[in-house]
XYZ file of N, CA and C in Angstrom:
360
model
N -5.423 -28.813 -11.185
C -6.360 -28.609 -9.679
C -5.531 -27.336 -8.987
N -6.133 -26.567 -8.485
C -5.383 -25.805 -7.671
C -5.953 -25.101 -6.416
N -4.886 -25.052 -4.977
C -5.029 -24.519 -3.767
C -5.025 -23.534 -3.562
N -5.619 -22.844 -2.285
C -5.342 -21.857 -1.887
C -4.845 -22.120 -0.245
N -3.857 -22.035 0.158
C -3.621 -22.678 2.014
C -3.310 -21.027 2.551
N -4.181 -20.665 3.416
C -3.644 -19.452 4.593
C -3.013 -20.233 6.090
N -2.292 -19.125 6.169
C -1.702 -19.158 7.725
C -1.256 -18.182 8.094
N -1.231 -18.197 9.472
C -0.954 -16.615 10.352
C -1.647 -16.237 11.166
N -3.108 -16.876 10.969
C -3.788 -16.008 12.239
C -3.823 -16.337 13.781
N -4.978 -15.912 14.034
C -4.384 -16.235 15.482
C -5.373 -15.146 16.676
N -4.751 -15.264 17.740
C -5.587 -14.120 18.849
C -4.494 -13.400 19.228
N -4.781 -12.388 19.007
C -3.568 -11.243 19.226
C -4.497 -9.641 20.241
N -3.848 -8.768 20.873
C -4.125 -7.476 21.615
C -4.729 -6.682 20.622
N -5.266 -5.708 20.823
C -5.405 -4.422 20.513
C -3.918 -3.784 20.345
N -3.466 -3.494 18.922
C -2.267 -2.827 19.059
C -1.261 -3.513 18.457
N -1.474 -4.940 18.794
C -0.726 -6.045 18.390
C -0.279 -6.221 16.788
N 0.457 -7.079 15.782
C 0.591 -7.438 14.943
C 0.250 -8.949 14.307
N 0.220 -9.272 13.228
C -0.103 -10.546 12.639
C 0.634 -10.317 11.148
N 0.882 -11.729 11.025
C 1.198 -11.789 9.167
C 0.557 -12.824 8.672
N 0.009 -12.562 7.677
C -0.957 -13.987 6.893
C -0.017 -14.300 5.686
N -0.144 -15.446 5.294
C 0.081 -16.010 4.204
C -0.660 -16.820 3.966
N -0.433 -16.873 1.859
C -1.571 -17.105 1.351
C -0.356 -18.528 0.435
N -0.371 -19.501 0.296
C 0.181 -19.864 -0.986
C -0.298 -20.552 -1.714
N -0.376 -20.786 -3.205
C -1.254 -21.210 -4.236
C -0.431 -22.470 -4.789
N -1.119 -23.631 -4.793
C -0.388 -24.647 -5.361
C -1.335 -25.569 -6.199
N -0.667 -26.105 -6.852
C -1.236 -27.266 -8.462
C -1.270 -26.807 -9.609
N -1.808 -27.175 -10.054
C -1.887 -26.883 -12.176
C -1.552 -25.113 -11.954
N -0.772 -24.460 -12.035
C -0.713 -23.159 -11.953
C 0.277 -22.480 -13.295
N -0.766 -21.980 -14.237
C 0.462 -21.362 -15.121
C 0.743 -19.327 -14.853
N 0.002 -19.076 -14.408
C 0.457 -17.918 -13.840
C -0.740 -17.233 -12.665
N -0.448 -16.369 -12.319
C -1.197 -16.084 -11.308
C -1.616 -14.366 -11.271
N -2.699 -13.849 -11.507
C -2.403 -12.627 -11.368
C -2.926 -11.793 -10.490
N -4.073 -11.252 -10.349
C -4.684 -10.373 -8.945
C -4.204 -11.342 -8.008
N -4.023 -11.278 -6.197
C -4.138 -11.842 -4.934
C -4.319 -10.671 -4.081
N -5.345 -11.337 -3.879
C -5.950 -10.091 -2.203
C -6.355 -11.056 -0.940
N -7.088 -10.227 0.106
C -6.871 -10.593 1.280
C -8.707 -10.137 1.475
N -9.497 -10.976 1.619
C -11.042 -10.496 2.194
C -11.200 -10.659 3.438
N -12.096 -10.141 4.254
C -12.576 -10.393 5.620
C -13.796 -10.875 5.944
N -14.252 -11.669 6.658
C -15.747 -11.505 6.769
C -15.784 -11.854 8.430
N -16.715 -10.846 9.222
C -16.999 -10.642 10.397
C -18.397 -11.248 10.750
N -18.701 -11.872 11.902
C -20.026 -12.423 11.849
C -21.099 -11.704 11.834
N -21.824 -11.548 11.103
C -23.360 -10.893 10.953
C -22.830 -9.766 9.830
N -21.956 -9.908 9.210
C -21.276 -8.445 7.904
C -21.003 -9.439 7.009
N -20.607 -8.849 5.502
C -20.513 -9.352 4.618
C -19.016 -9.193 4.427
N -18.795 -10.123 3.629
C -17.312 -10.004 2.937
C -17.039 -8.966 2.262
N -15.803 -8.402 2.924
C -15.178 -7.187 2.260
C -13.311 -7.695 1.915
N -13.290 -6.597 1.158
C -12.049 -6.555 0.639
C -11.267 -6.081 1.196
N -9.934 -6.585 1.878
C -9.286 -5.708 2.775
C -7.626 -5.035 1.983
N -6.817 -5.734 1.329
C -6.537 -5.296 0.371
C -5.965 -6.527 -1.048
N -5.286 -5.642 -2.274
C -4.903 -6.773 -3.604
C -4.008 -5.830 -3.770
N -3.400 -7.262 -4.678
C -1.960 -6.864 -5.273
C -1.666 -7.290 -6.783
N -1.725 -6.632 -7.451
C -1.759 -7.217 -9.214
C 0.098 -8.170 -9.444
N -0.059 -8.753 -10.084
C 0.888 -9.249 -10.348
C 2.180 -8.719 -10.243
N 1.934 -7.219 -10.873
C 2.894 -6.011 -10.952
C 3.452 -5.539 -9.836
N 2.800 -5.565 -9.190
C 3.067 -5.037 -7.489
C 1.812 -3.872 -7.181
N 1.155 -3.603 -7.932
C 0.143 -2.332 -7.705
C -0.401 -2.581 -6.714
N -0.842 -2.077 -5.612
C -1.766 -2.839 -4.128
C -3.132 -1.283 -4.500
N -3.864 -2.192 -3.583
C -4.950 -1.040 -3.053
C -5.775 -1.830 -1.830
N -6.173 -0.702 -0.997
C -6.414 -1.285 0.289
C -7.562 -0.767 0.833
N -8.408 -1.456 1.952
C -9.803 -0.968 2.171
C -9.495 0.358 2.790
N -10.017 1.325 3.303
C -10.140 2.780 3.957
C -9.905 2.313 5.452
N -10.878 1.404 6.024
C -10.536 1.261 7.454
C -8.817 0.855 7.926
N -8.292 -0.377 6.665
C -6.680 -0.644 6.996
C -5.293 0.219 6.453
N -5.848 1.310 5.590
C -4.303 2.089 4.765
C -3.782 2.541 5.961
N -2.553 2.061 6.208
C -1.132 2.917 6.981
C -1.141 1.622 8.147
N -2.367 0.905 7.763
C -2.054 -0.164 9.133
C -1.245 -1.799 8.800
N -2.241 -1.665 7.526
C -1.933 -3.286 6.568
C -1.167 -3.194 5.556
N -0.012 -3.967 4.938
C 0.440 -3.977 4.148
C 0.648 -5.245 3.191
N 0.018 -5.087 1.627
C 0.279 -6.599 1.052
C 1.518 -6.897 0.235
N 1.843 -8.090 0.431
C 3.106 -7.995 -0.408
C 2.763 -9.291 -1.080
N 3.745 -9.851 -1.822
C 3.601 -11.253 -2.721
C 5.194 -11.580 -3.022
N 5.252 -12.799 -3.559
C 6.463 -13.083 -3.360
C 6.256 -14.426 -4.643
N 5.905 -13.830 -6.077
C 5.459 -14.688 -7.633
C 6.681 -15.898 -7.750
N 8.104 -16.100 -7.378
C 8.666 -17.286 -7.252
C 8.297 -18.432 -6.213
N 6.956 -18.022 -5.056
C 6.728 -18.808 -4.347
C 5.263 -19.108 -4.097
N 4.529 -18.022 -5.232
C 2.973 -18.083 -5.446
C 2.447 -18.106 -4.182
N 3.124 -16.971 -3.176
C 2.587 -16.287 -2.111
C 2.484 -14.953 -2.055
N 1.421 -14.915 -1.131
C 0.769 -13.227 -0.772
C 0.820 -13.526 1.032
N 1.336 -12.026 0.932
C 1.635 -11.758 2.644
C 0.771 -10.495 3.029
N -0.394 -10.730 4.113
C -0.485 -9.277 5.079
C -0.051 -8.831 5.984
N 0.441 -8.017 6.342
C 1.174 -7.636 7.538
C 0.682 -6.625 8.290
N -0.253 -7.160 9.085
C -1.164 -6.496 9.798
C -0.639 -5.867 11.165
N -0.672 -4.523 11.501
C -0.066 -3.928 12.603
C -1.363 -2.833 13.010
N -0.846 -2.302 14.342
C -1.742 -1.601 15.154
C -3.202 -2.092 15.068
N -3.683 -3.320 15.223
C -4.694 -4.592 15.481
C -5.717 -3.853 16.511
N -6.527 -4.188 15.608
C -8.096 -2.861 16.720
C -9.090 -4.350 16.327
N -10.219 -4.272 17.438
C -10.967 -5.404 17.660
C -12.015 -5.327 17.039
N -12.172 -4.411 15.808
C -13.000 -4.254 14.905
C -12.232 -4.906 13.635
N -11.128 -5.367 13.634
C -10.342 -6.137 12.710
C -11.116 -7.669 12.672
N -11.386 -8.187 13.921
C -11.326 -9.643 14.225
C -12.770 -10.060 12.947
N -11.952 -10.971 12.146
C -12.548 -11.400 11.580
C -12.143 -12.654 10.906
N -12.696 -13.422 9.654
C -12.410 -14.733 8.802
C -11.805 -13.970 8.180
N -10.152 -14.258 7.690
C -9.624 -13.897 6.734
C -9.759 -14.282 5.597
N -9.521 -14.579 4.152
C -9.645 -15.600 3.126
C -8.958 -14.655 2.158
N -7.821 -15.698 1.642
C -7.664 -15.592 0.719
C -7.977 -15.463 -1.012
N -7.752 -15.125 -1.845
C -8.630 -15.074 -3.278
C -7.675 -14.755 -4.476
N -7.367 -15.175 -5.308
C -5.873 -15.343 -6.295
C -7.012 -15.704 -7.652
N -6.659 -14.787 -8.782
C -6.792 -15.221 -10.159
C -5.989 -15.891 -10.679
N -6.091 -17.191 -10.885
C -5.096 -18.180 -11.521
C -5.640 -18.914 -12.859
N -4.848 -18.050 -14.042
C -4.309 -19.237 -15.104
C -3.803 -20.559 -14.938
N -4.351 -21.962 -15.258
C -3.652 -22.716 -15.362
C -3.408 -23.518 -15.863
N -2.908 -24.644 -15.842
C -2.197 -25.188 -17.176
C -2.847 -26.103 -18.556
N -4.185 -25.745 -18.628
C -4.826 -25.972 -19.431
C -5.705 -24.506 -20.084
N -4.594 -23.620 -19.391
C -4.897 -21.892 -19.881
C -6.502 -21.494 -19.584
N -7.450 -21.819 -18.542
C -8.241 -21.527 -17.688
C -8.581 -20.418 -16.603
N -9.289 -19.655 -17.235
C -8.453 -18.606 -15.674
C -9.928 -18.785 -15.069
N -9.447 -18.751 -13.466
C -10.551 -18.854 -12.421
C -10.031 -18.037 -11.587
N -11.510 -17.608 -10.324
C -10.948 -16.779 -9.110
C -11.118 -18.201 -8.250
N -10.072 -18.241 -7.069
C -9.625 -19.026 -6.239
C -10.184 -18.925 -4.973
N -10.734 -19.216 -4.156
C -10.416 -18.853 -2.626
C -10.089 -20.190 -1.836
N -9.324 -19.232 -0.438
C -9.130 -20.095 0.061
C -9.707 -20.518 1.511
N -9.501 -21.236 2.358
C -10.251 -21.738 3.918
C -10.837 -20.721 4.607
N -9.583 -20.099 4.630
C -10.151 -19.073 5.679
C -9.162 -19.028 6.933
N -8.551 -17.758 7.397
C -8.073 -18.234 8.995
C -7.899 -17.194 10.060
N -9.036 -17.346 11.330
C -9.937 -16.474 11.973
C -8.687 -15.865 12.886
N -8.434 -14.227 12.709
C -8.121 -13.084 13.662
C -8.313 -12.758 14.358
N -8.409 -12.945 15.695
C -9.100 -12.179 16.828
C -8.176 -11.052 17.354
N -8.616 -10.269 17.796
C -8.448 -8.830 18.207
C -8.770 -8.260 19.681
N -8.474 -9.182 20.769
C -8.916 -8.901 22.073
C -7.709 -9.053 23.278
N -8.308 -8.240 23.886
C -7.631 -8.168 25.395
C -7.877 -8.839 26.537
């Protein structure tokens, strides 16, 4: 069994910063792509940023230059550094990872989400 647990969300003023973390634990053989999605009220879930096991990254146009995704493979952890936050970044941020478990089955896993609110 595999779990993803996010942390680091909260309330921040416009222009502020937050750092999200997502730790994968359980019966893990390897982790491929890891990413962050977000969903605001009344909107569809959208990809924010993703990173491969080799470190290749991609970002939504709306966050380029402000957000940075990184990962620590030794800790099975992915991070999202969010700077220059805007009210429109307010959403539930959810971690996603493509994981091969120890029975060598591959699944996409989701965390429970962490709320980010940008407001003065």
